[in-house]
Amino acid sequence: MKGLTKEIRIALVAIIGIVILFFGLNFLKGVSLFSDDTLYYVKFDKIDGLSSSCPIMADGYKVGTVKSINFDFNKRGEIVAEVGINKNLQIPQGTLAEISSDLLGNVQVDLVLGEGGDGFMQPLDTINGSLNAGAMGKVKEMIPVVEKMLPKVDSILMSVNSLMADPALPNTLHHAEQVTHDLTNTTNQINTLMAGLNKEMPGLVGKADGVLNQASQAMGNTVAVTENLSKLDLEKSLNELSQTLNNLKAFTNELNQGKGSLGLLMRDRSFYDNLNATMAHADSLLIDFKSHPKRYVHFSVFGKKDK
């Protein structure tokens, strides 16, 4: 360096700086000048932000980068991108390349690998590419739907504002608070009642057992009565009752026909009149006996008759 002039040393430093800047920019872009990646071509109709150094992804893993993009001015609608893909990756026939982007605008190429039944692609082969809108595309698809919903949302908001401005709403909320308070008090009372029932439950169970025992005894008595009734000769008893009723019927018929003393008494008018006259004479006799007892009884202390 001592034999070099000042101008040559400045030129060498500038050249080294340019080289370092070139390699540094390519490194920041993700482009390696000394890589041994296999070159392929990807044909797109539309690239939507795809540029050199964009990553090539396969199943979420980076397998290469976009080297360059060539636009055919003579054949509009066809854009060919030169991509470098890791030489260790064998690309099956039928593989597709999709351009996708995230919400931050980062663009990448996703390889949708084929089944591989028809073999593998060779270097410099052309892969068919397409545009996958990704999350931003889904947002764009939702915009028309959102635009249609906006009038309905506005109407709903107006209805909500009207409802909120209605003075009945605070009253309703106040009543709801009162109802909640009443429900709380009712719940507390129910809890108190249940606590009392839990305390009295053993006594109630004991009383229930006593009632069940009494019921069981009553059922036993009922069974005994039923057995006694089954032992009775019910047919014989019914026959005797029927015979008694027949006799009573015959007796009643005799009374109605004037047979016997009681029948004559009930049916004979002269017998009744004579009996009535006899009773009248007996009554007169008793009255006269009470008035003049000496006529009928003669009694003296000295044994003499009263003249």
Short mmCIF file of N, CA and C in Angstrom, two decimals, residues 119-265:
data_model
loop_
_atom_site.label_atom_id
_atom_site.label_comp_id
_atom_site.label_asym_id
_atom_site.label_seq_id
_atom_site.Cartn_x
_atom_site.Cartn_y
_atom_site.Cartn_z
N GLY A 119 -44.20 -37.91 -12.45
CA GLY A 119 -42.78 -37.58 -12.45
C GLY A 119 -42.53 -36.20 -11.88
N PHE A 120 -41.30 -35.69 -12.09
CA PHE A 120 -40.89 -34.41 -11.54
C PHE A 120 -40.49 -33.46 -12.65
N MET A 121 -40.58 -32.18 -12.36
CA MET A 121 -40.22 -31.16 -13.32
C MET A 121 -38.70 -31.03 -13.38
N GLN A 122 -38.25 -30.60 -14.54
CA GLN A 122 -36.82 -30.43 -14.76
C GLN A 122 -36.46 -28.95 -14.64
N PRO A 123 -35.17 -28.64 -14.37
CA PRO A 123 -34.75 -27.24 -14.30
C PRO A 123 -35.14 -26.48 -15.57
N LEU A 124 -35.50 -25.22 -15.39
CA LEU A 124 -35.93 -24.30 -16.44
C LEU A 124 -37.31 -24.62 -16.99
N ASP A 125 -38.03 -25.59 -16.38
CA ASP A 125 -39.42 -25.83 -16.77
C ASP A 125 -40.28 -24.68 -16.27
N THR A 126 -41.47 -24.56 -16.86
CA THR A 126 -42.38 -23.47 -16.52
C THR A 126 -43.50 -23.99 -15.61
N ILE A 127 -43.70 -23.30 -14.53
CA ILE A 127 -44.76 -23.64 -13.56
C ILE A 127 -45.91 -22.66 -13.76
N ASN A 128 -47.11 -23.19 -13.81
CA ASN A 128 -48.29 -22.33 -13.94
C ASN A 128 -48.54 -21.60 -12.62
N GLY A 129 -48.74 -20.30 -12.74
CA GLY A 129 -48.97 -19.48 -11.55
C GLY A 129 -50.35 -18.86 -11.56
N SER A 130 -50.83 -18.51 -10.37
CA SER A 130 -52.13 -17.85 -10.22
C SER A 130 -52.06 -16.89 -9.05
N LEU A 131 -53.12 -16.14 -8.88
CA LEU A 131 -53.17 -15.14 -7.83
C LEU A 131 -54.13 -15.60 -6.74
N ASN A 132 -53.58 -15.73 -5.54
CA ASN A 132 -54.42 -16.06 -4.39
C ASN A 132 -54.58 -14.79 -3.56
N ALA A 133 -55.79 -14.31 -3.50
CA ALA A 133 -56.01 -13.01 -2.86
C ALA A 133 -55.64 -13.03 -1.39
N GLY A 134 -55.69 -14.18 -0.72
CA GLY A 134 -55.34 -14.26 0.69
C GLY A 134 -56.32 -13.50 1.57
N ALA A 135 -55.81 -13.04 2.70
CA ALA A 135 -56.67 -12.36 3.68
C ALA A 135 -57.22 -11.06 3.12
N MET A 136 -56.35 -10.30 2.40
CA MET A 136 -56.82 -9.04 1.83
C MET A 136 -57.88 -9.27 0.78
N GLY A 137 -57.73 -10.34 0.00
CA GLY A 137 -58.75 -10.65 -1.00
C GLY A 137 -60.08 -11.00 -0.36
N LYS A 138 -60.02 -11.74 0.77
CA LYS A 138 -61.26 -12.05 1.48
C LYS A 138 -61.91 -10.80 2.02
N VAL A 139 -61.04 -9.85 2.49
CA VAL A 139 -61.60 -8.58 2.96
C VAL A 139 -62.27 -7.84 1.82
N LYS A 140 -61.63 -7.86 0.62
CA LYS A 140 -62.23 -7.20 -0.54
C LYS A 140 -63.56 -7.85 -0.92
N GLU A 141 -63.61 -9.19 -0.81
CA GLU A 141 -64.87 -9.88 -1.13
C GLU A 141 -65.97 -9.53 -0.14
N MET A 142 -65.56 -9.21 1.09
CA MET A 142 -66.57 -8.88 2.10
C MET A 142 -67.09 -7.45 1.97
N ILE A 143 -66.35 -6.60 1.25
CA ILE A 143 -66.75 -5.19 1.17
C ILE A 143 -68.14 -5.03 0.56
N PRO A 144 -68.51 -5.71 -0.57
CA PRO A 144 -69.88 -5.55 -1.08
C PRO A 144 -70.94 -6.01 -0.09
N VAL A 145 -70.64 -7.07 0.61
CA VAL A 145 -71.61 -7.55 1.60
C VAL A 145 -71.77 -6.53 2.72
N VAL A 146 -70.63 -5.95 3.13
CA VAL A 146 -70.69 -4.94 4.18
C VAL A 146 -71.45 -3.71 3.70
N GLU A 147 -71.25 -3.33 2.43
CA GLU A 147 -71.97 -2.18 1.89
C GLU A 147 -73.47 -2.43 1.89
N LYS A 148 -73.88 -3.67 1.60
CA LYS A 148 -75.31 -3.98 1.64
C LYS A 148 -75.85 -3.98 3.08
N MET A 149 -74.98 -4.33 4.01
CA MET A 149 -75.43 -4.38 5.40
C MET A 149 -75.47 -3.02 6.07
N LEU A 150 -74.73 -2.04 5.53
CA LEU A 150 -74.64 -0.74 6.18
C LEU A 150 -76.00 -0.08 6.37
N PRO A 151 -76.90 -0.05 5.35
CA PRO A 151 -78.21 0.56 5.60
C PRO A 151 -78.98 -0.12 6.72
N LYS A 152 -78.91 -1.46 6.77
CA LYS A 152 -79.60 -2.18 7.83
C LYS A 152 -78.99 -1.86 9.19
N VAL A 153 -77.63 -1.79 9.21
CA VAL A 153 -76.97 -1.45 10.47
C VAL A 153 -77.36 -0.06 10.92
N ASP A 154 -77.44 0.88 9.94
CA ASP A 154 -77.84 2.25 10.28
C ASP A 154 -79.26 2.28 10.83
N SER A 155 -80.15 1.50 10.20
CA SER A 155 -81.53 1.44 10.70
C SER A 155 -81.58 0.85 12.10
N ILE A 156 -80.76 -0.20 12.33
CA ILE A 156 -80.74 -0.81 13.67
C ILE A 156 -80.22 0.18 14.70
N LEU A 157 -79.18 0.94 14.33
CA LEU A 157 -78.63 1.92 15.27
C LEU A 157 -79.65 3.01 15.59
N MET A 158 -80.42 3.43 14.56
CA MET A 158 -81.45 4.44 14.80
C MET A 158 -82.51 3.88 15.75
N SER A 159 -82.88 2.63 15.54
CA SER A 159 -83.87 2.01 16.44
C SER A 159 -83.32 1.92 17.86
N VAL A 160 -82.03 1.57 17.96
CA VAL A 160 -81.42 1.49 19.29
C VAL A 160 -81.38 2.85 19.96
N ASN A 161 -81.06 3.90 19.17
CA ASN A 161 -81.04 5.25 19.72
C ASN A 161 -82.42 5.68 20.19
N SER A 162 -83.45 5.34 19.37
CA SER A 162 -84.82 5.66 19.78
C SER A 162 -85.20 4.93 21.06
N LEU A 163 -84.79 3.68 21.14
CA LEU A 163 -85.09 2.90 22.35
C LEU A 163 -84.38 3.47 23.57
N MET A 164 -83.12 3.87 23.38
CA MET A 164 -82.38 4.42 24.50
C MET A 164 -82.93 5.77 24.95
N ALA A 165 -83.52 6.52 23.97
CA ALA A 165 -84.10 7.82 24.32
C ALA A 165 -85.48 7.71 24.93
N ASP A 166 -86.09 6.55 24.87
CA ASP A 166 -87.43 6.37 25.42
C ASP A 166 -87.36 6.45 26.95
N PRO A 167 -88.17 7.34 27.58
CA PRO A 167 -88.12 7.43 29.05
C PRO A 167 -88.62 6.18 29.75
N ALA A 168 -89.32 5.32 29.01
CA ALA A 168 -89.81 4.09 29.65
C ALA A 168 -88.67 3.12 29.98
N LEU A 169 -87.54 3.25 29.26
CA LEU A 169 -86.44 2.33 29.50
C LEU A 169 -85.86 2.46 30.91
N PRO A 170 -85.59 3.70 31.41
CA PRO A 170 -85.11 3.79 32.80
C PRO A 170 -86.11 3.23 33.82
N ASN A 171 -87.43 3.48 33.55
CA ASN A 171 -88.44 2.93 34.46
C ASN A 171 -88.40 1.41 34.44
N THR A 172 -88.24 0.87 33.24
CA THR A 172 -88.17 -0.60 33.12
C THR A 172 -86.97 -1.14 33.88
N LEU A 173 -85.82 -0.46 33.73
CA LEU A 173 -84.63 -0.90 34.43
C LEU A 173 -84.81 -0.78 35.95
N HIS A 174 -85.51 0.31 36.36
CA HIS A 174 -85.77 0.48 37.79
C HIS A 174 -86.66 -0.66 38.31
N HIS A 175 -87.72 -0.96 37.53
CA HIS A 175 -88.60 -2.07 37.93
C HIS A 175 -87.83 -3.39 37.94
N ALA A 176 -86.95 -3.55 36.94
CA ALA A 176 -86.17 -4.79 36.90
C ALA A 176 -85.29 -4.91 38.14
N GLU A 177 -84.73 -3.76 38.56
CA GLU A 177 -83.91 -3.77 39.78
C GLU A 177 -84.76 -4.13 40.99
N GLN A 178 -86.00 -3.58 41.04
CA GLN A 178 -86.89 -3.89 42.16
C GLN A 178 -87.27 -5.37 42.14
N VAL A 179 -87.56 -5.88 40.93
CA VAL A 179 -87.91 -7.30 40.81
C VAL A 179 -86.74 -8.18 41.26
N THR A 180 -85.53 -7.77 40.87
CA THR A 180 -84.34 -8.53 41.29
C THR A 180 -84.19 -8.51 42.80
N HIS A 181 -84.46 -7.33 43.38
CA HIS A 181 -84.38 -7.23 44.85
C HIS A 181 -85.42 -8.13 45.50
N ASP A 182 -86.65 -8.12 44.95
CA ASP A 182 -87.71 -8.98 45.51
C ASP A 182 -87.35 -10.44 45.37
N LEU A 183 -86.78 -10.79 44.21
CA LEU A 183 -86.37 -12.19 44.01
C LEU A 183 -85.29 -12.59 45.01
N THR A 184 -84.38 -11.63 45.29
CA THR A 184 -83.34 -11.93 46.27
C THR A 184 -83.94 -12.18 47.65
N ASN A 185 -84.90 -11.31 48.03
CA ASN A 185 -85.56 -11.51 49.33
C ASN A 185 -86.31 -12.84 49.37
N THR A 186 -87.01 -13.13 48.26
CA THR A 186 -87.75 -14.41 48.21
C THR A 186 -86.80 -15.59 48.33
N THR A 187 -85.65 -15.49 47.65
CA THR A 187 -84.67 -16.57 47.72
C THR A 187 -84.15 -16.74 49.14
N ASN A 188 -83.91 -15.61 49.81
CA ASN A 188 -83.44 -15.70 51.21
C ASN A 188 -84.50 -16.34 52.10
N GLN A 189 -85.78 -15.96 51.88
CA GLN A 189 -86.85 -16.56 52.68
C GLN A 189 -86.96 -18.06 52.41
N ILE A 190 -86.80 -18.43 51.13
CA ILE A 190 -86.86 -19.86 50.79
C ILE A 190 -85.70 -20.60 51.46
N ASN A 191 -84.53 -19.96 51.45
CA ASN A 191 -83.38 -20.60 52.11
C ASN A 191 -83.63 -20.77 53.61
N THR A 192 -84.23 -19.73 54.22
CA THR A 192 -84.54 -19.83 55.65
C THR A 192 -85.56 -20.95 55.89
N LEU A 193 -86.59 -20.99 55.03
CA LEU A 193 -87.61 -22.04 55.16
C LEU A 193 -87.00 -23.42 55.00
N MET A 194 -86.11 -23.56 54.02
CA MET A 194 -85.48 -24.86 53.80
C MET A 194 -84.60 -25.24 54.98
N ALA A 195 -83.92 -24.24 55.57
CA ALA A 195 -83.11 -24.54 56.75
C ALA A 195 -83.98 -25.04 57.89
N GLY A 196 -85.16 -24.37 58.08
CA GLY A 196 -86.08 -24.83 59.12
C GLY A 196 -86.60 -26.23 58.84
N LEU A 197 -86.91 -26.48 57.58
CA LEU A 197 -87.39 -27.82 57.21
C LEU A 197 -86.32 -28.88 57.45
N ASN A 198 -85.07 -28.50 57.15
CA ASN A 198 -83.99 -29.46 57.39
C ASN A 198 -83.86 -29.80 58.87
N LYS A 199 -84.08 -28.79 59.73
CA LYS A 199 -84.02 -29.05 61.16
C LYS A 199 -85.18 -29.92 61.62
N GLU A 200 -86.38 -29.67 61.04
CA GLU A 200 -87.57 -30.41 61.47
C GLU A 200 -87.73 -31.72 60.73
N MET A 201 -86.91 -31.96 59.73
CA MET A 201 -87.08 -33.15 58.91
C MET A 201 -86.99 -34.44 59.71
N PRO A 202 -86.01 -34.59 60.65
CA PRO A 202 -85.99 -35.86 61.42
C PRO A 202 -87.28 -36.12 62.17
N GLY A 203 -87.87 -35.06 62.82
CA GLY A 203 -89.13 -35.26 63.53
C GLY A 203 -90.25 -35.62 62.58
N LEU A 204 -90.28 -34.93 61.40
CA LEU A 204 -91.31 -35.24 60.41
C LEU A 204 -91.17 -36.67 59.90
N VAL A 205 -89.92 -37.09 59.73
CA VAL A 205 -89.71 -38.46 59.27
C VAL A 205 -90.18 -39.45 60.33
N GLY A 206 -89.90 -39.13 61.62
CA GLY A 206 -90.37 -40.02 62.68
C GLY A 206 -91.89 -40.10 62.73
N LYS A 207 -92.56 -38.92 62.61
CA LYS A 207 -94.02 -38.92 62.58
C LYS A 207 -94.55 -39.68 61.36
N ALA A 208 -93.87 -39.49 60.24
CA ALA A 208 -94.29 -40.22 59.04
C ALA A 208 -94.17 -41.72 59.24
N ASP A 209 -93.08 -42.13 59.92
CA ASP A 209 -92.94 -43.55 60.21
C ASP A 209 -94.07 -44.05 61.11
N GLY A 210 -94.44 -43.21 62.14
CA GLY A 210 -95.56 -43.61 63.02
C GLY A 210 -96.86 -43.74 62.24
N VAL A 211 -97.10 -42.74 61.35
CA VAL A 211 -98.33 -42.80 60.53
C VAL A 211 -98.32 -44.03 59.65
N LEU A 212 -97.16 -44.33 59.08
CA LEU A 212 -97.07 -45.51 58.22
C LEU A 212 -97.30 -46.78 59.02
N ASN A 213 -96.77 -46.82 60.26
CA ASN A 213 -97.01 -48.00 61.10
C ASN A 213 -98.50 -48.16 61.41
N GLN A 214 -99.16 -47.01 61.76
CA GLN A 214 -100.60 -47.07 62.02
C GLN A 214 -101.36 -47.51 60.77
N ALA A 215 -100.93 -46.98 59.65
CA ALA A 215 -101.59 -47.37 58.41
C ALA A 215 -101.40 -48.86 58.14
N SER A 216 -100.18 -49.33 58.47
CA SER A 216 -99.91 -50.75 58.28
C SER A 216 -100.80 -51.60 59.20
N GLN A 217 -100.95 -51.15 60.48
CA GLN A 217 -101.85 -51.88 61.38
C GLN A 217 -103.29 -51.84 60.88
N ALA A 218 -103.71 -50.65 60.38
CA ALA A 218 -105.08 -50.55 59.86
C ALA A 218 -105.27 -51.48 58.68
N MET A 219 -104.26 -51.58 57.84
CA MET A 219 -104.35 -52.50 56.71
C MET A 219 -104.44 -53.94 57.21
N GLY A 220 -103.66 -54.24 58.29
CA GLY A 220 -103.75 -55.59 58.85
C GLY A 220 -105.14 -55.87 59.38
N ASN A 221 -105.75 -54.87 60.11
CA ASN A 221 -107.12 -55.05 60.61
C ASN A 221 -108.10 -55.22 59.46
N THR A 222 -107.87 -54.45 58.40
CA THR A 222 -108.76 -54.55 57.24
C THR A 222 -108.67 -55.94 56.63
N VAL A 223 -107.44 -56.43 56.56
CA VAL A 223 -107.27 -57.79 56.02
C VAL A 223 -107.97 -58.81 56.89
N ALA A 224 -107.85 -58.62 58.26
CA ALA A 224 -108.51 -59.56 59.17
C ALA A 224 -110.03 -59.50 58.99
N VAL A 225 -110.57 -58.28 58.91
CA VAL A 225 -112.02 -58.14 58.71
C VAL A 225 -112.43 -58.79 57.40
N THR A 226 -111.61 -58.58 56.37
CA THR A 226 -111.93 -59.18 55.08
C THR A 226 -111.92 -60.69 55.17
N GLU A 227 -110.93 -61.23 55.90
CA GLU A 227 -110.89 -62.68 56.06
C GLU A 227 -112.11 -63.19 56.82
N ASN A 228 -112.53 -62.43 57.89
CA ASN A 228 -113.72 -62.84 58.64
C ASN A 228 -114.95 -62.80 57.76
N LEU A 229 -115.05 -61.76 56.94
CA LEU A 229 -116.20 -61.67 56.05
C LEU A 229 -116.21 -62.81 55.04
N SER A 230 -114.98 -63.17 54.62
CA SER A 230 -114.94 -64.27 53.65
C SER A 230 -115.34 -65.59 54.29
N LYS A 231 -115.13 -65.72 55.63
CA LYS A 231 -115.51 -66.94 56.32
C LYS A 231 -117.02 -67.05 56.55
N LEU A 232 -117.73 -65.91 56.56
CA LEU A 232 -119.17 -65.94 56.79
C LEU A 232 -119.89 -66.60 55.62
N ASP A 233 -121.01 -67.27 55.99
CA ASP A 233 -121.85 -67.85 54.94
C ASP A 233 -122.80 -66.77 54.46
N LEU A 234 -122.33 -65.98 53.51
CA LEU A 234 -123.08 -64.82 53.05
C LEU A 234 -124.39 -65.22 52.40
N GLU A 235 -124.37 -66.31 51.69
CA GLU A 235 -125.59 -66.76 51.01
C GLU A 235 -126.67 -67.15 52.02
N LYS A 236 -126.23 -67.83 53.09
CA LYS A 236 -127.19 -68.24 54.11
C LYS A 236 -127.78 -67.02 54.81
N SER A 237 -126.91 -66.04 55.13
CA SER A 237 -127.39 -64.83 55.80
C SER A 237 -128.38 -64.09 54.91
N LEU A 238 -128.10 -64.03 53.63
CA LEU A 238 -129.01 -63.34 52.70
C LEU A 238 -130.35 -64.08 52.61
N ASN A 239 -130.29 -65.41 52.65
CA ASN A 239 -131.55 -66.18 52.60
C ASN A 239 -132.38 -65.92 53.86
N GLU A 240 -131.70 -65.91 55.04
CA GLU A 240 -132.44 -65.65 56.28
C GLU A 240 -133.02 -64.24 56.27
N LEU A 241 -132.27 -63.30 55.79
CA LEU A 241 -132.78 -61.93 55.71
C LEU A 241 -133.96 -61.85 54.77
N SER A 242 -133.89 -62.57 53.68
CA SER A 242 -135.00 -62.58 52.73
C SER A 242 -136.23 -63.20 53.36
N GLN A 243 -136.01 -64.28 54.15
CA GLN A 243 -137.15 -64.94 54.80
C GLN A 243 -137.78 -64.00 55.82
N THR A 244 -136.92 -63.28 56.58
CA THR A 244 -137.45 -62.32 57.57
C THR A 244 -138.25 -61.23 56.89
N LEU A 245 -137.78 -60.74 55.78
CA LEU A 245 -138.52 -59.70 55.04
C LEU A 245 -139.84 -60.24 54.52
N ASN A 246 -139.83 -61.49 54.09
CA ASN A 246 -141.10 -62.08 53.61
C ASN A 246 -142.11 -62.19 54.76
N ASN A 247 -141.59 -62.61 55.95
CA ASN A 247 -142.50 -62.71 57.10
C ASN A 247 -143.04 -61.34 57.48
N LEU A 248 -142.16 -60.34 57.46
CA LEU A 248 -142.61 -58.98 57.78
C LEU A 248 -143.64 -58.50 56.77
N LYS A 249 -143.43 -58.86 55.52
CA LYS A 249 -144.39 -58.48 54.49
C LYS A 249 -145.74 -59.16 54.72
N ALA A 250 -145.71 -60.46 55.09
CA ALA A 250 -146.95 -61.19 55.35
C ALA A 250 -147.67 -60.60 56.55
N PHE A 251 -146.92 -60.26 57.61
CA PHE A 251 -147.50 -59.66 58.80
C PHE A 251 -148.16 -58.33 58.46
N THR A 252 -147.50 -57.57 57.62
CA THR A 252 -148.07 -56.27 57.21
C THR A 252 -149.33 -56.47 56.41
N ASN A 253 -149.32 -57.46 55.55
CA ASN A 253 -150.54 -57.74 54.77
C ASN A 253 -151.71 -58.14 55.69
N GLU A 254 -151.44 -58.96 56.72
CA GLU A 254 -152.50 -59.37 57.65
C GLU A 254 -153.05 -58.17 58.40
N LEU A 255 -152.13 -57.26 58.80
CA LEU A 255 -152.60 -56.04 59.47
C LEU A 255 -153.50 -55.23 58.56
N ASN A 256 -153.10 -55.13 57.29
CA ASN A 256 -153.90 -54.35 56.33
C ASN A 256 -155.23 -55.01 56.05
N GLN A 257 -155.30 -56.36 56.15
CA GLN A 257 -156.54 -57.08 55.89
C GLN A 257 -157.42 -57.22 57.14
N GLY A 258 -156.97 -56.76 58.32
CA GLY A 258 -157.76 -56.80 59.55
C GLY A 258 -157.75 -58.13 60.24
N LYS A 259 -156.74 -58.92 59.99
CA LYS A 259 -156.66 -60.22 60.63
C LYS A 259 -155.96 -60.09 61.96
N GLY A 260 -156.40 -60.91 62.99
CA GLY A 260 -155.78 -60.88 64.30
C GLY A 260 -156.28 -59.70 65.12
N SER A 261 -155.90 -59.72 66.42
CA SER A 261 -156.37 -58.67 67.33
C SER A 261 -155.86 -57.31 66.90
N LEU A 262 -154.58 -57.28 66.59
CA LEU A 262 -154.01 -55.98 66.18
C LEU A 262 -154.60 -55.52 64.87
N GLY A 263 -154.90 -56.48 63.98
CA GLY A 263 -155.55 -56.11 62.72
C GLY A 263 -156.95 -55.62 62.96
N LEU A 264 -157.71 -56.29 63.87
CA LEU A 264 -159.04 -55.83 64.18
C LEU A 264 -159.02 -54.45 64.81
N LEU A 265 -158.03 -54.25 65.68
CA LEU A 265 -157.91 -52.95 66.32
C LEU A 265 -157.66 -51.86 65.29
#
